[in-house]
Coordinates of C-alpha atoms in Angstrom, one line a residue:
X28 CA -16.4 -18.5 -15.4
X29 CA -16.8 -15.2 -13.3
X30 CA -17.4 -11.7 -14.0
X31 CA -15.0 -9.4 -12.7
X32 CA -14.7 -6.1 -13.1
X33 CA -11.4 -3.9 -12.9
X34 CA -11.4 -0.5 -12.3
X35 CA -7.8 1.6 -13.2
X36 CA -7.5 -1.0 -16.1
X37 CA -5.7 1.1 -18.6
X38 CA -2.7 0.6 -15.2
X39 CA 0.4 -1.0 -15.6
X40 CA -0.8 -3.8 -13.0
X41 CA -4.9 -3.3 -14.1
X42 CA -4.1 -3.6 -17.9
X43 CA -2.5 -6.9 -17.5
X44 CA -5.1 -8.0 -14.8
X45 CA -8.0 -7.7 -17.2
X46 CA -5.7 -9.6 -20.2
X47 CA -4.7 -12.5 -17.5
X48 CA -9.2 -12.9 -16.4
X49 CA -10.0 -12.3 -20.4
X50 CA -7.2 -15.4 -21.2
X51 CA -8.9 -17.2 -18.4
X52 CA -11.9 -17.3 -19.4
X53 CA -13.8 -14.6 -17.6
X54 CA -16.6 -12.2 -18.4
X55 CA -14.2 -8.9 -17.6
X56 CA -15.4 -5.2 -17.8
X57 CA -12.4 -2.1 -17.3
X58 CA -14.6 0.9 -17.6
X59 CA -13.1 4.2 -18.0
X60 CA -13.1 6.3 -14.5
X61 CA -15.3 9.1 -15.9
X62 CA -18.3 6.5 -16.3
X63 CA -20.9 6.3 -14.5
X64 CA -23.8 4.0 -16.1
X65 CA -21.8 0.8 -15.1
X66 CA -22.6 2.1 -11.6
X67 CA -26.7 0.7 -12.0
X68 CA -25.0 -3.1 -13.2
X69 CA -24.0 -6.2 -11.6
X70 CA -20.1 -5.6 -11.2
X71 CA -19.4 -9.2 -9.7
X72 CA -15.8 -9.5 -8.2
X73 CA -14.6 -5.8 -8.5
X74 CA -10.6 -5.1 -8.2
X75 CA -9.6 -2.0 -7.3
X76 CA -6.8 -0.9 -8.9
X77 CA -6.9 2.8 -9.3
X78 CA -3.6 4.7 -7.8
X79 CA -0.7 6.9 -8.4
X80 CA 2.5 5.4 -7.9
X81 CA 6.1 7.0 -8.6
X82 CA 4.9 10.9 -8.9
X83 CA 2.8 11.0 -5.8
X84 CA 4.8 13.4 -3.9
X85 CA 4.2 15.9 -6.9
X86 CA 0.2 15.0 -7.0
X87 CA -1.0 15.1 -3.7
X88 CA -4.5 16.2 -4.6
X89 CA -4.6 13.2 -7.2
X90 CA -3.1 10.8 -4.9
X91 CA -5.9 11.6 -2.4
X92 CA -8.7 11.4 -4.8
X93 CA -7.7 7.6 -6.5
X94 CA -6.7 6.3 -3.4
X95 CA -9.7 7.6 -1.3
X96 CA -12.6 9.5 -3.0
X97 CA -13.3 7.7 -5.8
X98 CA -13.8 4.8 -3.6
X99 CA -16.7 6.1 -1.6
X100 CA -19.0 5.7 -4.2
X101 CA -18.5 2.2 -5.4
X102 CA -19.0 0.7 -1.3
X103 CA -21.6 2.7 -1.2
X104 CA -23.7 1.6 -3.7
X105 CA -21.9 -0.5 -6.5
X106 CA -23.6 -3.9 -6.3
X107 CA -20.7 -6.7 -6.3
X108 CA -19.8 -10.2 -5.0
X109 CA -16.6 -9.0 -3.9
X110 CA -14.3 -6.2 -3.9
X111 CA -10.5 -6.3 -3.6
X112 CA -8.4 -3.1 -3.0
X113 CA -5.1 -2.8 -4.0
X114 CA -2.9 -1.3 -1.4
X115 CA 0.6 -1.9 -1.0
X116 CA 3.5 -3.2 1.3
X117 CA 5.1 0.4 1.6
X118 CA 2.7 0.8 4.3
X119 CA 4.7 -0.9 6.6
X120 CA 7.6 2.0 6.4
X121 CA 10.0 1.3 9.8
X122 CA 8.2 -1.9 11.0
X123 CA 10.3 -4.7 11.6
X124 CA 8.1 -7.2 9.8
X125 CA 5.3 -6.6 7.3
X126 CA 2.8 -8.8 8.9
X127 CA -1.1 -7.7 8.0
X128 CA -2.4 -7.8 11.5
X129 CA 0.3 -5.4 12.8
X130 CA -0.7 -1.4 13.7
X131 CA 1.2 0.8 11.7
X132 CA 2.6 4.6 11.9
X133 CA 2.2 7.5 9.7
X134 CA 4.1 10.6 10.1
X135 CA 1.6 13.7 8.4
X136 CA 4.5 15.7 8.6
X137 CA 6.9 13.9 6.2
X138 CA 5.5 14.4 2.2
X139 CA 6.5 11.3 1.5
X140 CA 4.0 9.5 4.0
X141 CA 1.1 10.8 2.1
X142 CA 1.1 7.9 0.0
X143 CA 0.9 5.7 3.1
X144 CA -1.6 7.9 4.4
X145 CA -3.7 7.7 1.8
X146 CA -3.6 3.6 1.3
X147 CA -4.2 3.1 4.6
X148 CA -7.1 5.3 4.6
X149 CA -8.6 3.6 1.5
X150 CA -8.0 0.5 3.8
X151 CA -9.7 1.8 6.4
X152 CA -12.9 2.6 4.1
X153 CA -13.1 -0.6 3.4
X154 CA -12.5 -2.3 6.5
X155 CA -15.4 0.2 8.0
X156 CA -17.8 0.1 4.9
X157 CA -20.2 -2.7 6.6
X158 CA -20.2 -4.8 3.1
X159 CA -19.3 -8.1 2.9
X160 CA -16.6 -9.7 0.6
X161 CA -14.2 -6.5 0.6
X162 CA -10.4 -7.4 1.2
X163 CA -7.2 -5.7 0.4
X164 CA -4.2 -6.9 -1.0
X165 CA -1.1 -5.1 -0.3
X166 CA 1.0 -5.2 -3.5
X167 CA 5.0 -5.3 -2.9
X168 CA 6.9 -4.9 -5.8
X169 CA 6.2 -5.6 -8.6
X170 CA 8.8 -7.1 -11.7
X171 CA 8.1 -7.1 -15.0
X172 CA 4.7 -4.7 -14.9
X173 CA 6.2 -1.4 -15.3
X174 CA 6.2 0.6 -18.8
X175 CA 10.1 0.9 -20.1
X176 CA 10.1 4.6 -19.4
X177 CA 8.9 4.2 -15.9
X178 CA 10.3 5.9 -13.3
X179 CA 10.5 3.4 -11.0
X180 CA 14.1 1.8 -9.8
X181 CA 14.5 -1.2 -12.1
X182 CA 13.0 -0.4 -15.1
X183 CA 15.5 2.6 -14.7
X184 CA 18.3 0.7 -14.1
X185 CA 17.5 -1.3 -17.1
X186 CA 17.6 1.6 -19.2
X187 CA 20.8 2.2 -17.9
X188 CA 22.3 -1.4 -18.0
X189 CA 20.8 -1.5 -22.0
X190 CA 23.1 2.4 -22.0
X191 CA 25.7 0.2 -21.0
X192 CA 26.7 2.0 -17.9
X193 CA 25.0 1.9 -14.2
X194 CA 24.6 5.0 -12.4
X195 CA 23.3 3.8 -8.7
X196 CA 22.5 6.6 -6.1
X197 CA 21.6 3.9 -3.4
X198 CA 24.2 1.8 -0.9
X199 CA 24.5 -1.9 -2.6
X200 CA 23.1 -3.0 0.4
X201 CA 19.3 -1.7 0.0
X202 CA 17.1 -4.1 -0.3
X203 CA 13.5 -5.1 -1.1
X204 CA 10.8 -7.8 -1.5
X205 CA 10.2 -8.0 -4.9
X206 CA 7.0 -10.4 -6.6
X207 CA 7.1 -11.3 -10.3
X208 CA 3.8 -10.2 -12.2
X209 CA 2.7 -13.5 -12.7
X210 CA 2.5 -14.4 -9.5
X211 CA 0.8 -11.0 -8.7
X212 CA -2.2 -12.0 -11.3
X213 CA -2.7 -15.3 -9.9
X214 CA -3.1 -14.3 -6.5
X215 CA -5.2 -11.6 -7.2
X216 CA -7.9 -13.4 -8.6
X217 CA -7.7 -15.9 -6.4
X218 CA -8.4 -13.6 -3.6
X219 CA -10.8 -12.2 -5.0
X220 CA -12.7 -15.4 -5.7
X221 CA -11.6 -17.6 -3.1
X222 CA -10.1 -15.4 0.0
X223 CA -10.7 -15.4 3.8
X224 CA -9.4 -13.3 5.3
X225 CA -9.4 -9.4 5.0
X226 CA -5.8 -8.6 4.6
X227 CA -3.2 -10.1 2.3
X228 CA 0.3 -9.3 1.6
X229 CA 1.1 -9.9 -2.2
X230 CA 4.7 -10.6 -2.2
X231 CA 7.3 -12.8 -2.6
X232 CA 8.7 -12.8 1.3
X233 CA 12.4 -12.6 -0.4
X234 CA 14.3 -9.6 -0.4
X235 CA 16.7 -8.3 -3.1
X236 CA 20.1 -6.2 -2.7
X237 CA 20.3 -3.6 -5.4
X238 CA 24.2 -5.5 -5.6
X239 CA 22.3 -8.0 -6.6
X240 CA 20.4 -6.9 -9.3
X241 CA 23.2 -4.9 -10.7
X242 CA 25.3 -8.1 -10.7
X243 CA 22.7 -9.6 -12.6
X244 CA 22.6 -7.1 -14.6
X245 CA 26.3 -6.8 -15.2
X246 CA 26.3 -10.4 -16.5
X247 CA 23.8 -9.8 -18.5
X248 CA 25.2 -7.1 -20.7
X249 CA 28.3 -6.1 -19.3
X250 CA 27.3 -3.0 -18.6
X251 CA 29.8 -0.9 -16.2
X252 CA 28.7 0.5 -12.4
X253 CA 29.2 3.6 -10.5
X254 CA 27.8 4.1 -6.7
X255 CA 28.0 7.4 -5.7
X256 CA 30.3 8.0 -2.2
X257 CA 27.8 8.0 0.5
X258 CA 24.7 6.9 -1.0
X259 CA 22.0 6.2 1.5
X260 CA 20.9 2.4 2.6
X261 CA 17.7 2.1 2.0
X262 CA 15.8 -1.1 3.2
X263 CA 12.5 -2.3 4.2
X264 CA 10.8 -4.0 6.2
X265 CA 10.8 -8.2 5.5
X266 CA 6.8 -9.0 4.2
X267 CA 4.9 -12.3 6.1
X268 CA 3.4 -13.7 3.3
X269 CA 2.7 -17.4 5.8
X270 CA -0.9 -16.6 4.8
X271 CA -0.9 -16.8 0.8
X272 CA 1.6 -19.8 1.5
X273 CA -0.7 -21.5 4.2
X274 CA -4.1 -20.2 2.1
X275 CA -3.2 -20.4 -1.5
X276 CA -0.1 -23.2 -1.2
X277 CA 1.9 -19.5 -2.8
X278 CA 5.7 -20.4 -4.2
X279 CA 6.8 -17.1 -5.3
X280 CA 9.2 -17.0 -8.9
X281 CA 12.9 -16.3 -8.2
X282 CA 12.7 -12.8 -10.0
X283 CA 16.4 -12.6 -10.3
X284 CA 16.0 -15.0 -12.7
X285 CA 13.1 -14.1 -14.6
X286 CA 14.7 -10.7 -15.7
X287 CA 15.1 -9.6 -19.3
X288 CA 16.2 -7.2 -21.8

């Protein structure tokens, strides 16, 4: 048994986190962000999970601060065994290949790069802090963690499959690597515990066509489908996830599959 402690726990991927390490046996404190005595205690293996996600682009400040400032403190002088930030695979934007060791582009100019700014900033923190044991996990995304009135593309196109009619404003072609939440949990605390190196990509290293999921979809409630003309293709670079496969022996879960009502 460890203690870990997970900071942005009431988070669709932190709430879970600290359930999973609590049904595992684990000593687990999720302090709210507006405390401070936790601060002067042992934190043992710390997981970052503080961010804003699908409204960044209308909360730049807020985005800045989660990502960034409320960092400094904590690897400056939060006592822990480790600490594990979560970052995320959209930092790899036009890159050919998600692969952790590559260098990687930000365009200051573009809003929607601030999120990628700000990541790889946090990154940078704790690449540069000088403390030992701090790694970060880039996140791809994630199935079956988001809240059902999320934003985000498939719980939305959930809502609208369950409306019975599909409404999609992307080419069928897009395409991402998605990871099942399971799989996410498990690899998370095994980084945190057990990890090497200072980079890992948390994903599944499988893309998904939106035609697929809507196919899936479609046989799963018969739901019918409308693409608008000239929706844009929207894809993403492949993720290298050779070192959770060579490090942890990582088999992802087929999310197609794994998707429910």
């Amino acid at each position: 048994m460890s203690r870990f402690t997970v900071l942005g726990a009431s988070g669709a991927i932190g709430s879970r986190l600290v359930n999973a390490l609590r049904a595992g046996g684990h000593d687990v404190l999720a302090p709210a962000r507006d405390e401070s005595a936790w601060l002067t205690q042992p934190l043992g293996h710390v997981i970052y999970a503080i961010g804003v996600t699908a409204d960044f682009r209308s909360r730049a400040l807020d985005t800045v601060e989660a990502h960034v400032c409320a960092l400094m403190p904590l690897l400056r002088s939060a006592q822990f065994e480790s600490f594990l930030y979560l970052s995320s695979t959209r930092v790899y934007g036009d890159q050919l290949l998600g692969a952790e060791d590559a260098s990687l582009g930000v365009n200051p100019h573009d809003p929607s790069d601030l999120y990628n700014l700000s990541k790889l900033m946090g990154e940078s923190v704790c690449m540069s802090s000088g403390r030992s044991g701090v790694r970060v996990a880039r996140l791809s995304n994630v199935v079956g963690a988001d809240d059902a009135d999320s934003s985000n593309f498939l719980p939305s196109l959930l809502r609208d499959a369950r409306a019975g009619h599909i409404l999609l404003r992307t080419d069928l072609a897009s395409a991402k690597d998605y990871i099942h939440i399971d799989d996410v949990l498990l690899l998370l605390s095994r980084i945190a515990l057990q990890g090497q190196q200072a980079i890992y990509n948390v994903a599944s290293g499988q893309q998904v066509t939106h035609g697929q999921w809507v196919d899936r979809l479609v046989a799963m409630t018969g739901c019918t489908v409308q693409v608008l003309a000239k929706s844009p293709l929207a894809r993403f670079a492949p993720v290298d996830v050779s070192r959770i496969r060579a490090e942890f022996g990582f088999a992802p879960r087929p999310v197609l599959s794994t998707l429910t009502l």
